[in-house]
PDB file of C-alpha atoms and ligand atoms in Angstrom:
ATOM      1  CA  MET A  11      16.530  -7.359-212.532  1.00 81.00           C
ATOM      2  CA  VAL A  12      16.665  -6.922-217.111  1.00 83.00           C
ATOM      3  CA  LEU A  13      16.006 -10.443-218.593  1.00 84.00           C
ATOM      4  CA  ASN A  14      17.348 -10.755-222.112  1.00 85.00           C
ATOM      5  CA  SER A  15      16.428 -14.243-224.303  1.00 91.00           C
ATOM      6  CA  LEU A  16      13.936 -14.142-226.674  1.00 94.00           C
ATOM      7  CA  CYS A  17      10.688 -15.610-225.825  1.00 95.00           C
ATOM      8  CA  LYS A  18      10.451 -20.225-227.085  1.00 94.00           C
ATOM      9  CA  ASN A  19       6.756 -20.024-226.978  1.00 94.00           C
ATOM     10  CA  CYS A  20       5.650 -16.504-228.517  1.00 94.00           C
ATOM     11  CA  GLY A  21       8.943 -15.027-229.803  1.00 94.00           C
ATOM     12  CA  GLY A  22       8.735 -11.497-227.888  1.00 95.00           C
ATOM     13  CA  SER A  23      12.031 -10.075-225.542  1.00 94.00           C
ATOM     14  CA  LYS A  24      10.538  -8.562-223.018  1.00 96.00           C
ATOM     15  CA  TRP A  25      10.201 -10.263-219.402  1.00 97.00           C
ATOM     16  CA  THR A  26       8.706  -9.501-216.092  1.00 96.00           C
ATOM     17  CA  ALA A  27      11.510 -10.741-213.355  1.00 96.00           C
ATOM     18  CA  LEU A  28       9.823 -13.508-210.910  1.00 97.00           C
ATOM     19  CA  TYR A  29      12.595 -14.403-208.962  1.00 97.00           C
ATOM     20  CA  SER A  30      15.752 -16.743-208.812  1.00 96.00           C
ATOM     21  CA  VAL A  31      16.202 -20.680-208.327  1.00 95.00           C
ATOM     22  CA  THR A  32      19.546 -22.726-207.197  1.00 92.00           C
ATOM     23  CA  ASP A  33      18.512 -25.753-210.107  1.00 90.00           C
ATOM     24  CA  PHE A  34      17.814 -29.011-207.732  1.00 85.00           C
ATOM     25  CA  ASP A  35      20.273 -31.129-209.207  1.00 83.00           C
ATOM     26  CA  THR A  36      23.600 -30.212-208.614  1.00 82.00           C
ATOM     27  CA  GLY A  37      22.067 -26.601-206.148  1.00 83.00           C
ATOM     28  CA  THR A  38      25.141 -24.836-208.150  1.00 86.00           C
ATOM     29  CA  LYS A  39      23.183 -23.592-211.068  1.00 91.00           C
ATOM     30  CA  VAL A  40      21.167 -19.756-210.558  1.00 94.00           C
ATOM     31  CA  TYR A  41      18.060 -20.006-213.499  1.00 96.00           C
ATOM     32  CA  TRP A  42      15.700 -16.781-213.369  1.00 96.00           C
ATOM     33  CA  LEU A  43      11.850 -17.680-213.531  1.00 97.00           C
ATOM     34  CA  GLY A  44      10.265 -14.723-216.406  1.00 97.00           C
ATOM     35  CA  LYS A  45       6.699 -13.460-217.293  1.00 97.00           C
ATOM     36  CA  CYS A  46       6.985 -12.148-221.067  1.00 97.00           C
ATOM     37  CA  GLU A  47       4.929  -9.257-221.416  1.00 96.00           C
ATOM     38  CA  ASN A  48       3.416 -10.591-224.318  1.00 96.00           C
ATOM     39  CA  CYS A  49       2.669 -14.318-224.292  1.00 95.00           C
ATOM     40  CA  GLN A  50       2.260 -13.717-220.672  1.00 96.00           C
ATOM     41  CA  ILE A  51       4.007 -17.042-220.287  1.00 97.00           C
ATOM     42  CA  ILE A  52       6.538 -17.698-217.310  1.00 97.00           C
ATOM     43  CA  ALA A  53       9.557 -19.351-217.799  1.00 97.00           C
ATOM     44  CA  THR A  54      12.706 -20.453-216.300  1.00 96.00           C
ATOM     45  CA  MET A  55      15.552 -18.450-218.416  1.00 95.00           C
ATOM     46  CA  ASP A  56      18.314 -19.338-220.543  1.00 92.00           C
ATOM     47  CA  VAL A  57      18.363 -23.793-219.859  1.00 92.00           C
ATOM     48  CA  SER A  58      21.075 -25.072-222.373  1.00 88.00           C
ATOM     49  CA  VAL A  59      20.393 -27.715-224.674  1.00 86.00           C
ATOM     50  CA  ASP A  60      23.052 -29.273-222.663  1.00 86.00           C
ATOM     51  CA  THR A  61      21.722 -28.521-219.186  1.00 88.00           C
ATOM     52  CA  LEU A  62      18.943 -30.241-220.498  1.00 86.00           C
ATOM     53  CA  SER A  63      20.595 -33.160-221.783  1.00 83.00           C
ATOM     54  CA  ARG A  64      22.546 -34.054-218.633  1.00 83.00           C
ATOM     55  CA  ALA A  65      18.707 -33.339-216.749  1.00 85.00           C
ATOM     56  CA  TYR A  66      17.886 -36.622-218.490  1.00 81.00           C
ATOM     57  CA  SER A  67      20.028 -38.727-217.387  1.00 72.00           C
ATOM     58  CA  ARG A  68      19.549 -42.856-216.884  1.00 58.00           C
ATOM     59  CA  GLN A  69      18.738 -42.807-213.342  1.00 60.00           C
ATOM     60  CA  TYR A  70      15.701 -39.590-213.984  1.00 67.00           C
ATOM     61  CA  TYR A  71      13.982 -42.530-216.097  1.00 64.00           C
ATOM     62  CA  GLY A  72      15.135 -45.007-213.786  1.00 58.00           C
ATOM     63  CA  SER A  73      16.301 -48.426-214.537  1.00 51.00           C
ATOM     64  CA  GLY A  74      13.970 -51.339-215.791  1.00 50.00           C
ATOM     65  CA  ASN A  75      10.977 -51.070-214.373  1.00 51.00           C
ATOM     66  CA  ALA A  76      11.616 -49.333-211.685  1.00 58.00           C
ATOM     67  CA  LYS A  77      11.438 -46.125-210.643  1.00 64.00           C
ATOM     68  CA  PHE A  78      11.425 -46.050-207.533  1.00 68.00           C
ATOM     69  CA  PRO A  79      10.751 -48.020-203.811  1.00 68.00           C
ATOM     70  CA  HIS A  80       8.329 -51.371-204.648  1.00 73.00           C
ATOM     71  CA  PHE A  81       5.065 -49.758-202.160  1.00 72.00           C
ATOM     72  CA  LEU A  82       5.715 -46.747-204.224  1.00 73.00           C
ATOM     73  CA  GLU A  83       5.836 -47.906-207.885  1.00 75.00           C
ATOM     74  CA  ARG A  84       2.758 -50.436-205.863  1.00 80.00           C
ATOM     75  CA  TRP A  85       1.275 -47.226-205.716  1.00 76.00           C
ATOM     76  CA  LEU A  86       1.414 -45.689-208.425  1.00 78.00           C
ATOM     77  CA  THR A  87       0.766 -48.224-210.568  1.00 82.00           C
ATOM     78  CA  ALA A  88      -2.566 -48.525-208.595  1.00 84.00           C
ATOM     79  CA  GLY A  89      -3.151 -44.556-209.406  1.00 85.00           C
ATOM     80  CA  SER A  90      -2.340 -44.413-212.557  1.00 89.00           C
ATOM     81  CA  ARG A  91      -4.839 -47.785-212.782  1.00 91.00           C
ATOM     82  CA  ARG A  92      -7.423 -44.900-211.459  1.00 91.00           C
ATOM     83  CA  ASN A  93      -6.550 -42.350-213.918  1.00 92.00           C
ATOM     84  CA  ALA A  94      -7.480 -44.399-217.162  1.00 95.00           C
ATOM     85  CA  LYS A  95     -10.338 -45.864-215.631  1.00 94.00           C
ATOM     86  CA  THR A  96     -10.828 -42.135-214.642  1.00 93.00           C
ATOM     87  CA  ILE A  97     -10.054 -40.700-218.323  1.00 94.00           C
ATOM     88  CA  LEU A  98     -12.301 -43.544-219.986  1.00 93.00           C
ATOM     89  CA  ASP A  99     -14.847 -42.312-218.468  1.00 91.00           C
ATOM     90  CA  GLU A 100     -15.298 -39.565-218.712  1.00 91.00           C
ATOM     91  CA  TRP A 101     -14.131 -39.527-222.644  1.00 91.00           C
ATOM     92  CA  ARG A 102     -17.104 -42.583-223.206  1.00 87.00           C
ATOM     93  CA  PHE A 103     -19.883 -40.061-221.682  1.00 81.00           C
ATOM     94  CA  GLY A 104     -19.177 -37.412-224.623  1.00 68.00           C
ATOM     95  CA  ASP A 105     -19.405 -39.793-227.320  1.00 65.00           C
ATOM     96  CA  GLU A 106     -21.521 -41.901-228.732  1.00 67.00           C
ATOM     97  CA  HIS A 107     -20.076 -44.119-230.085  1.00 65.00           C
ATOM     98  CA  HIS A 108     -18.452 -46.464-228.442  1.00 71.00           C
ATOM     99  CA  LYS A 109     -15.543 -47.340-230.716  1.00 84.00           C
ATOM    100  CA  THR A 110     -12.575 -49.062-229.698  1.00 90.00           C
ATOM    101  CA  PRO A 111     -10.329 -45.023-228.200  1.00 93.00           C
ATOM    102  CA  SER A 112      -7.284 -44.885-229.073  1.00 96.00           C
ATOM    103  CA  VAL A 113      -5.182 -42.959-226.546  1.00 97.00           C
ATOM    104  CA  LEU A 114      -1.474 -40.907-227.030  1.00 97.00           C
ATOM    105  CA  ASP A 115      -0.019 -40.249-224.001  1.00 97.00           C
ATOM    106  CA  ILE A 116       2.238 -37.990-224.843  1.00 97.00           C
ATOM    107  CA  GLY A 117       6.026 -38.175-222.184  1.00 94.00           C
ATOM    108  CA  CYS A 118       4.572 -41.637-221.632  1.00 93.00           C
ATOM    109  CA  GLY A 119       8.251 -42.386-219.452  1.00 89.00           C
ATOM    110  CA  ARG A 120       8.250 -46.023-218.596  1.00 86.00           C
ATOM    111  CA  GLY A 121       3.683 -46.722-219.882  1.00 90.00           C
ATOM    112  CA  THR A 122       2.651 -48.012-216.858  1.00 90.00           C
ATOM    113  CA  LEU A 123      -0.081 -45.300-217.903  1.00 94.00           C
ATOM    114  CA  LEU A 124      -1.142 -46.857-221.203  1.00 95.00           C
ATOM    115  CA  ARG A 125      -0.331 -50.131-220.252  1.00 93.00           C
ATOM    116  CA  GLU A 126      -3.918 -49.814-216.998  1.00 94.00           C
ATOM    117  CA  PHE A 127      -5.532 -48.758-220.797  1.00 95.00           C
ATOM    118  CA  GLN A 128      -4.565 -51.740-222.980  1.00 94.00           C
ATOM    119  CA  SER A 129      -6.096 -53.985-219.802  1.00 94.00           C
ATOM    120  CA  LEU A 130      -9.170 -51.878-220.867  1.00 93.00           C
ATOM    121  CA  GLY A 131      -9.543 -51.951-224.368  1.00 92.00           C
ATOM    122  CA  ALA A 132      -7.991 -48.920-225.385  1.00 95.00           C
ATOM    123  CA  ASP A 133      -5.000 -49.383-228.719  1.00 95.00           C
ATOM    124  CA  ILE A 134      -2.197 -47.109-227.262  1.00 96.00           C
ATOM    125  CA  LEU A 135       1.276 -45.555-228.169  1.00 95.00           C
ATOM    126  CA  GLY A 136       3.041 -43.688-225.903  1.00 95.00           C
ATOM    127  CA  LEU A 137       6.181 -40.617-227.503  1.00 95.00           C
ATOM    128  CA  GLU A 138       9.816 -39.893-225.637  1.00 92.00           C
ATOM    129  CA  ARG A 139      12.303 -37.969-225.656  1.00 87.00           C
ATOM    130  CA  PRO A 140      15.124 -38.464-227.545  1.00 82.00           C
ATOM    131  CA  GLU A 141      16.966 -39.207-224.080  1.00 79.00           C
ATOM    132  CA  PHE A 142      14.956 -42.373-222.922  1.00 81.00           C
ATOM    133  CA  PRO A 143      16.560 -45.846-222.212  1.00 76.00           C
ATOM    134  CA  LEU A 144      14.362 -46.742-225.366  1.00 73.00           C
ATOM    135  CA  GLY A 145      15.372 -50.771-226.157  1.00 68.00           C
ATOM    136  CA  GLU A 146      16.757 -52.216-222.275  1.00 57.00           C
ATOM    137  CA  ALA A 147      12.612 -53.419-221.901  1.00 55.00           C
ATOM    138  CA  SER A 148      10.998 -50.810-223.067  1.00 64.00           C
ATOM    139  CA  ALA A 149       7.346 -51.425-224.038  1.00 75.00           C
ATOM    140  CA  GLN A 150       5.965 -52.705-227.713  1.00 86.00           C
ATOM    141  CA  PHE A 151       4.276 -49.286-227.986  1.00 92.00           C
ATOM    142  CA  ILE A 152       6.434 -46.412-226.828  1.00 93.00           C
ATOM    143  CA  ARG A 153       8.162 -44.192-230.024  1.00 91.00           C
ATOM    144  CA  VAL A 154      11.301 -42.162-229.490  1.00 91.00           C
ATOM    145  CA  GLY A 155       9.870 -39.003-231.332  1.00 92.00           C
ATOM    146  CA  SER A 156       7.762 -35.668-231.447  1.00 93.00           C
ATOM    147  CA  ILE A 157       4.188 -35.951-232.411  1.00 94.00           C
ATOM    148  CA  MET A 158       5.108 -32.892-234.774  1.00 93.00           C
ATOM    149  CA  ASP A 159       7.184 -35.288-236.612  1.00 93.00           C
ATOM    150  CA  GLU A 160       6.001 -35.538-240.513  1.00 92.00           C
ATOM    151  CA  GLN A 161       5.823 -39.174-239.462  1.00 90.00           C
ATOM    152  CA  PHE A 162       2.228 -38.951-237.528  1.00 92.00           C
ATOM    153  CA  ASN A 163       0.553 -36.910-240.080  1.00 92.00           C
ATOM    154  CA  GLY A 164      -2.676 -38.095-240.128  1.00 91.00           C
ATOM    155  CA  CYS A 165      -3.028 -39.870-236.961  1.00 93.00           C
ATOM    156  CA  ASN A 166      -5.739 -38.748-234.330  1.00 95.00           C
ATOM    157  CA  PHE A 167      -6.790 -40.047-231.090  1.00 96.00           C
ATOM    158  CA  ASP A 168      -9.630 -39.987-229.237  1.00 95.00           C
ATOM    159  CA  ILE A 169      -7.627 -39.502-225.594  1.00 96.00           C
ATOM    160  CA  VAL A 170      -4.484 -36.829-226.331  1.00 98.00           C
ATOM    161  CA  ILE A 171      -2.713 -37.230-222.167  1.00 98.00           C
ATOM    162  CA  PHE A 172       0.108 -34.501-221.290  1.00 97.00           C
ATOM    163  CA  TRP A 173       1.126 -36.238-217.518  1.00 95.00           C
ATOM    164  CA  HIS A 174       3.207 -33.224-216.091  1.00 94.00           C
ATOM    165  CA  VAL A 175       4.860 -32.967-219.829  1.00 95.00           C
ATOM    166  CA  LEU A 176       3.508 -29.907-221.222  1.00 96.00           C
ATOM    167  CA  GLU A 177       5.359 -28.281-217.742  1.00 96.00           C
ATOM    168  CA  HIS A 178       8.518 -29.715-219.603  1.00 94.00           C
ATOM    169  CA  MET A 179       7.832 -28.403-223.433  1.00 93.00           C
ATOM    170  CA  ALA A 180       9.672 -24.547-224.775  1.00 90.00           C
ATOM    171  CA  GLU A 181       6.685 -24.037-227.882  1.00 91.00           C
ATOM    172  CA  VAL A 182       3.908 -25.020-225.560  1.00 95.00           C
ATOM    173  CA  GLU A 183       1.377 -23.091-227.152  1.00 95.00           C
ATOM    174  CA  ASP A 184       2.112 -24.935-231.044  1.00 95.00           C
ATOM    175  CA  MET A 185       2.439 -27.990-229.396  1.00 96.00           C
ATOM    176  CA  LEU A 186      -0.877 -27.836-228.397  1.00 96.00           C
ATOM    177  CA  GLN A 187      -1.804 -26.242-231.906  1.00 95.00           C
ATOM    178  CA  THR A 188      -0.263 -29.572-233.241  1.00 95.00           C
ATOM    179  CA  VAL A 189      -2.124 -32.359-230.624  1.00 96.00           C
ATOM    180  CA  SER A 190      -5.638 -30.156-231.552  1.00 95.00           C
ATOM    181  CA  GLY A 191      -5.182 -30.857-234.973  1.00 94.00           C
ATOM    182  CA  HIS A 192      -3.996 -35.125-234.020  1.00 96.00           C
ATOM    183  CA  MET A 193      -7.746 -35.470-232.429  1.00 96.00           C
ATOM    184  CA  ASN A 194     -11.280 -37.236-233.264  1.00 93.00           C
ATOM    185  CA  GLU A 195     -14.120 -34.994-233.429  1.00 91.00           C
ATOM    186  CA  ASN A 196     -15.284 -35.161-229.490  1.00 90.00           C
ATOM    187  CA  ALA A 197     -11.225 -36.204-228.208  1.00 94.00           C
ATOM    188  CA  LEU A 198     -10.157 -35.423-225.064  1.00 96.00           C
ATOM    189  CA  LEU A 199      -7.434 -33.466-224.211  1.00 97.00           C
ATOM    190  CA  ILE A 200      -5.919 -34.066-220.173  1.00 97.00           C
ATOM    191  CA  ILE A 201      -3.025 -32.050-218.906  1.00 97.00           C
ATOM    192  CA  ALA A 202      -1.847 -32.225-215.725  1.00 96.00           C
ATOM    193  CA  VAL A 203       1.011 -29.862-215.428  1.00 97.00           C
ATOM    194  CA  PRO A 204       1.531 -28.005-211.195  1.00 98.00           C
ATOM    195  CA  ASN A 205       0.044 -25.256-210.559  1.00 98.00           C
ATOM    196  CA  PHE A 206       2.376 -22.074-210.611  1.00 98.00           C
ATOM    197  CA  GLY A 207      -1.361 -20.309-208.567  1.00 97.00           C
ATOM    198  CA  SER A 208      -1.245 -22.950-206.156  1.00 97.00           C
ATOM    199  CA  TYR A 209      -1.440 -21.376-202.452  1.00 97.00           C
ATOM    200  CA  GLN A 210       2.707 -24.454-202.402  1.00 97.00           C
ATOM    201  CA  GLN A 211       4.093 -21.600-205.078  1.00 98.00           C
ATOM    202  CA  ARG A 212       3.647 -19.094-202.957  1.00 97.00           C
ATOM    203  CA  LEU A 213       4.585 -19.706-199.695  1.00 97.00           C
ATOM    204  CA  PHE A 214       7.325 -21.587-200.571  1.00 97.00           C
ATOM    205  CA  THR A 215       8.801 -19.692-204.369  1.00 97.00           C
ATOM    206  CA  ARG A 216      12.765 -21.426-204.962  1.00 96.00           C
ATOM    207  CA  HIS A 217      12.148 -23.998-202.442  1.00 96.00           C
ATOM    208  CA  TRP A 218       8.822 -25.546-204.148  1.00 97.00           C
ATOM    209  CA  PHE A 219       9.614 -28.873-205.002  1.00 96.00           C
ATOM    210  CA  HIS A 220       7.409 -28.290-207.918  1.00 96.00           C
ATOM    211  CA  LEU A 221       9.338 -26.269-209.988  1.00 96.00           C
ATOM    212  CA  ASP A 222      12.096 -29.261-211.092  1.00 94.00           C
ATOM    213  CA  ILE A 223      14.351 -27.070-211.828  1.00 93.00           C
ATOM    214  CA  PRO A 224      16.059 -27.561-214.697  1.00 92.00           C
ATOM    215  CA  ARG A 225      13.534 -29.669-216.545  1.00 93.00           C
ATOM    216  CA  HIS A 226      10.654 -27.333-215.838  1.00 96.00           C
ATOM    217  CA  LEU A 227      10.804 -24.505-218.458  1.00 96.00           C
ATOM    218  CA  ASN A 228       7.448 -23.607-218.225  1.00 97.00           C
ATOM    219  CA  HIS A 229       5.205 -22.735-215.135  1.00 98.00           C
ATOM    220  CA  PHE A 230       1.114 -22.904-215.530  1.00 97.00           C
ATOM    221  CA  ASP A 231      -1.696 -21.448-214.320  1.00 96.00           C
ATOM    222  CA  LYS A 232      -5.178 -21.521-214.809  1.00 96.00           C
ATOM    223  CA  ASN A 233      -6.445 -18.688-216.748  1.00 96.00           C
ATOM    224  CA  TRP A 234      -2.925 -19.106-218.682  1.00 97.00           C
ATOM    225  CA  LEU A 235      -3.837 -22.620-219.780  1.00 96.00           C
ATOM    226  CA  VAL A 236      -7.121 -21.775-220.223  1.00 96.00           C
ATOM    227  CA  THR A 237      -6.698 -19.399-222.889  1.00 96.00           C
ATOM    228  CA  CYS A 238      -4.110 -21.084-224.501  1.00 95.00           C
ATOM    229  CA  LEU A 239      -6.346 -24.363-225.088  1.00 96.00           C
ATOM    230  CA  ASN A 240      -9.494 -21.556-225.989  1.00 94.00           C
ATOM    231  CA  ARG A 241      -7.508 -19.923-228.620  1.00 94.00           C
ATOM    232  CA  ASN A 242      -6.610 -24.305-230.123  1.00 93.00           C
ATOM    233  CA  GLY A 243     -10.570 -24.733-230.448  1.00 93.00           C
ATOM    234  CA  LEU A 244     -10.577 -27.141-227.460  1.00 95.00           C
ATOM    235  CA  SER A 245     -13.250 -26.118-225.115  1.00 92.00           C
ATOM    236  CA  GLU A 246     -16.287 -27.433-222.123  1.00 87.00           C
ATOM    237  CA  PHE A 247     -13.283 -27.480-219.087  1.00 91.00           C
ATOM    238  CA  SER A 248     -12.914 -28.863-216.073  1.00 94.00           C
ATOM    239  CA  ILE A 249     -10.366 -28.696-213.818  1.00 95.00           C
ATOM    240  CA  SER A 250      -9.353 -29.879-210.438  1.00 94.00           C
ATOM    241  CA  THR A 251      -6.278 -29.148-208.347  1.00 96.00           C
ATOM    242  CA  PHE A 252      -6.515 -32.107-205.936  1.00 91.00           C
ATOM    243  CA  ASP A 253      -3.310 -35.084-205.955  1.00 89.00           C
ATOM    244  CA  LEU A 254      -2.758 -36.504-203.071  1.00 84.00           C
ATOM    245  CA  THR A 255       0.116 -37.497-204.057  1.00 85.00           C
ATOM    246  CA  GLN A 256       1.737 -34.895-206.178  1.00 90.00           C
ATOM    247  CA  ASN A 257       0.050 -32.152-203.331  1.00 94.00           C
ATOM    248  CA  ILE A 258       1.106 -34.018-200.465  1.00 95.00           C
ATOM    249  CA  TYR A 259       4.040 -35.363-201.437  1.00 94.00           C
ATOM    250  CA  GLY A 260       5.405 -31.588-203.190  1.00 96.00           C
ATOM    251  CA  PHE A 261       4.066 -29.791-199.402  1.00 97.00           C
ATOM    252  CA  VAL A 262       6.941 -32.175-197.705  1.00 96.00           C
ATOM    253  CA  GLN A 263       9.797 -32.194-199.925  1.00 96.00           C
ATOM    254  CA  SER A 264       9.103 -28.140-200.343  1.00 97.00           C
ATOM    255  CA  ALA A 265       8.444 -27.907-197.015  1.00 96.00           C
ATOM    256  CA  LEU A 266      11.918 -29.471-196.491  1.00 96.00           C
ATOM    257  CA  ASN A 267      14.256 -27.350-198.866  1.00 95.00           C
ATOM    258  CA  LEU A 268      13.141 -24.370-196.772  1.00 95.00           C
ATOM    259  CA  LEU A 269      14.435 -26.086-193.566  1.00 95.00           C
ATOM    260  CA  PHE A 270      17.385 -27.372-195.582  1.00 92.00           C
ATOM    261  CA  PRO A 271      18.588 -25.178-197.855  1.00 88.00           C
ATOM    262  CA  GLY A 272      21.443 -26.626-199.482  1.00 86.00           C
ATOM    263  CA  ARG A 273      20.102 -30.354-199.521  1.00 87.00           C
ATOM    264  CA  PRO A 274      17.187 -29.658-202.360  1.00 88.00           C
ATOM    265  CA  ASN A 275      14.799 -33.227-203.533  1.00 89.00           C
ATOM    266  CA  ALA A 276      17.812 -34.608-200.201  1.00 86.00           C
ATOM    267  CA  MET A 277      15.057 -37.258-199.706  1.00 89.00           C
ATOM    268  CA  TYR A 278      13.662 -36.914-203.280  1.00 88.00           C
ATOM    269  CA  ARG A 279      16.878 -38.153-204.897  1.00 83.00           C
ATOM    270  CA  LEU A 280      17.530 -41.018-202.274  1.00 84.00           C
ATOM    271  CA  LEU A 281      13.319 -42.497-202.923  1.00 83.00           C
ATOM    272  CA  LYS A 282      14.694 -42.938-206.445  1.00 78.00           C
ATOM    273  CA  HIS A 283      18.102 -43.650-206.306  1.00 66.00           C
ATOM    274  CA  GLN A 284      16.356 -46.368-203.510  1.00 51.00           C
ATOM    275  CA  ALA A 285      14.464 -48.809-206.698  1.00 53.00           C
ATOM    276  CA  GLY A 286      17.656 -52.224-207.027  1.00 56.00           C
ATOM    277  CA  ASN A 287      19.462 -51.045-204.150  1.00 59.00           C
ATOM    278  CA  ARG A 288      18.221 -51.588-200.849  1.00 55.00           C
ATOM    279  CA  ASN A 289      20.775 -49.202-198.494  1.00 61.00           C
ATOM    280  CA  TRP A 290      17.118 -47.639-196.041  1.00 75.00           C
ATOM    281  CA  PHE A 291      19.884 -46.025-193.986  1.00 80.00           C
ATOM    282  CA  GLY A 292      20.026 -42.104-195.414  1.00 81.00           C
ATOM    283  CA  LEU A 293      16.688 -41.828-195.625  1.00 84.00           C
ATOM    284  CA  ILE A 294      15.593 -42.817-192.230  1.00 88.00           C
ATOM    285  CA  PRO A 295      16.272 -39.071-191.226  1.00 88.00           C
ATOM    286  CA  TRP A 296      14.314 -37.785-193.950  1.00 90.00           C
ATOM    287  CA  VAL A 297      11.195 -39.880-193.574  1.00 90.00           C
ATOM    288  CA  CYS A 298      11.256 -38.687-189.567  1.00 91.00           C
ATOM    289  CA  PHE A 299      10.970 -35.185-190.188  1.00 92.00           C
ATOM    290  CA  ALA A 300       9.076 -35.614-193.392  1.00 94.00           C
ATOM    291  CA  LEU A 301       5.996 -37.657-190.856  1.00 95.00           C
ATOM    292  CA  LEU A 302       6.069 -34.693-188.491  1.00 95.00           C
ATOM    293  CA  LEU A 303       5.186 -32.363-191.502  1.00 96.00           C
ATOM    294  CA  LEU A 304       2.776 -35.063-192.842  1.00 96.00           C
ATOM    295  CA  PRO A 305      -0.234 -33.435-190.518  1.00 96.00           C
ATOM    296  CA  ILE A 306      -0.115 -30.227-192.233  1.00 96.00           C
ATOM    297  CA  ALA A 307       0.509 -30.983-195.811  1.00 96.00           C
ATOM    298  CA  LEU A 308      -2.501 -32.873-194.915  1.00 95.00           C
ATOM    299  CA  LEU A 309      -4.221 -30.369-194.291  1.00 96.00           C
ATOM    300  CA  GLU A 310      -2.982 -28.418-196.406  1.00 96.00           C
ATOM    301  CA  SER A 311      -4.411 -29.803-199.858  1.00 94.00           C
ATOM    302  CA  ALA A 312      -7.209 -29.893-198.387  1.00 94.00           C
ATOM    303  CA  PHE A 313      -7.378 -26.923-197.779  1.00 95.00           C
ATOM    304  CA  SER A 314      -6.006 -25.727-200.566  1.00 95.00           C
ATOM    305  CA  ALA A 315      -7.967 -28.020-203.318  1.00 92.00           C
ATOM    306  CA  LEU A 316     -11.226 -26.828-201.377  1.00 93.00           C
ATOM    307  CA  THR A 317     -10.225 -23.052-202.952  1.00 95.00           C
ATOM    308  CA  GLY A 318      -9.082 -24.549-206.132  1.00 94.00           C
ATOM    309  CA  ARG A 319      -5.709 -23.156-205.722  1.00 96.00           C
ATOM    310  CA  GLY A 320      -4.623 -27.032-204.470  1.00 97.00           C
ATOM    311  CA  ALA A 321      -0.494 -27.456-206.494  1.00 97.00           C
ATOM    312  CA  THR A 322      -1.713 -29.515-209.023  1.00 96.00           C
ATOM    313  CA  LEU A 323      -3.604 -28.775-212.051  1.00 97.00           C
ATOM    314  CA  THR A 324      -5.349 -31.453-213.694  1.00 95.00           C
ATOM    315  CA  MET A 325      -7.380 -29.857-216.569  1.00 96.00           C
ATOM    316  CA  TYR A 326     -10.281 -31.478-219.140  1.00 96.00           C
ATOM    317  CA  ALA A 327     -10.834 -30.450-221.901  1.00 96.00           C
ATOM    318  CA  ARG A 328     -13.221 -31.286-225.339  1.00 95.00           C
ATOM    319  CA  ASN A 329     -12.386 -30.774-229.386  1.00 93.00           C
ATOM    320  CA  ARG A 330     -15.782 -30.381-230.587  1.00 85.00           C
ATOM    321  CA  SER A 331     -14.804 -29.372-234.127  1.00 81.00           C
ATOM    322  CA  LYS A 332     -14.900 -32.022-236.836  1.00 72.00           C
ATOM    323  CA  ASN A 333     -11.288 -33.062-237.225  1.00 59.00           C
ATOM    324  CA  ARG A 334      -8.817 -30.772-238.991  1.00 54.00           C
ATOM    325  CA  ASN A 335      -6.000 -33.029-240.263  1.00 52.00           C
ATOM    326  CA  LYS A 336      -8.314 -34.737-242.684  1.00 45.00           C
TER     327      LYS A 336
HETATM  328 ZN1   ZN B 422       5.784 -15.134-224.759  1.00 74.50          ZN
END
C-alpha cells in the first residue's frame, strides 16, 4: 500500500503503511495507519474535516452533565478526584512556592476533572473544540478555542493537562511547542494517551478499542513522546502505563470487536446512549460476554502495566526553564 498524503505534523511525504482499520462509528469507511518516515509519528491517514466534524456530534459529548449511566458517571468522577489530587501533590513536590496553582485542561470535555481541581483551590480554565455544545448548562470556565489562538498570548499556567486529547490533534509538535511556551517555571505537563506500544495494540491491531478511528488522528508510544517533549524543553519524566478503567475496558471491548467484527464498539455505544434513556435490554448480552472476558482483562492489564506495556500512557513532565512567553 502506497500512502501519499503530507504529514500534518512535519510536512513529510514518505510513509510506511502499517495496517487498515474500518471506522468504529459507521463500520463503512476504511482508513490506513501510516508511520511518517521523517518525524516517525503514527497517523490515521486522510481523515477529512467534514468526517471529523460529524464524529464530534452531540452524542459524542453527551447531553447536559451525563455521558454515561449514573453508576459509571460516579465511578468516573471518583477517578477524576483521585487524578486531580495526585497531580496537585506532584506539582507541589517540585515547586516550593506553594501558591494557588493555575490549571489549564486542553480538551476538558464537560469539565469533570477541572471541577475537582477547583474544589481543591486551583484557578481553572478549560478549552474545547468548536463542536462542543457551549452554553447549554456548560460551565463558565470552559471556552471554545485553541491555546494557539492570539487571545491566550501572555497566559501562563502551573499545570497543563492533555487527558486523552493529544491523539485527537493533527499538529502535535506545534501544539506541544506552544504549550511549553505557556508554562511557568517548574510547571507540570500531564499527558494521557492510548499506548500504541502496548500489548493490547499488538494483540488486537485493527480491533483495538483505543484506536477510536476516525477521531484519533495520531497514535503514540513512550519513546516518541519523550523525544518530542525533550525537544520542547521538558524533562524529569514520570511514566505509567496502568489505568484501571481505560485498560480493562479497552481489553474487553477490543476482544468483543474481534469476536463480533460486524459490531464494532457496540457495547460502548449502548453505554453512552443510556444516559437519560433507561433501555437496558440491548446491553444484557454484551455485559454477559464482558463478564466472561473480565478475568483475562484483569490479568492482561496487571501483567502489561508491570512490564511497561499497558494500554494507556500517562506521562508527567516538568518545565525547569524560565517562561519564554513573558
Ligand atoms: Zn511527519
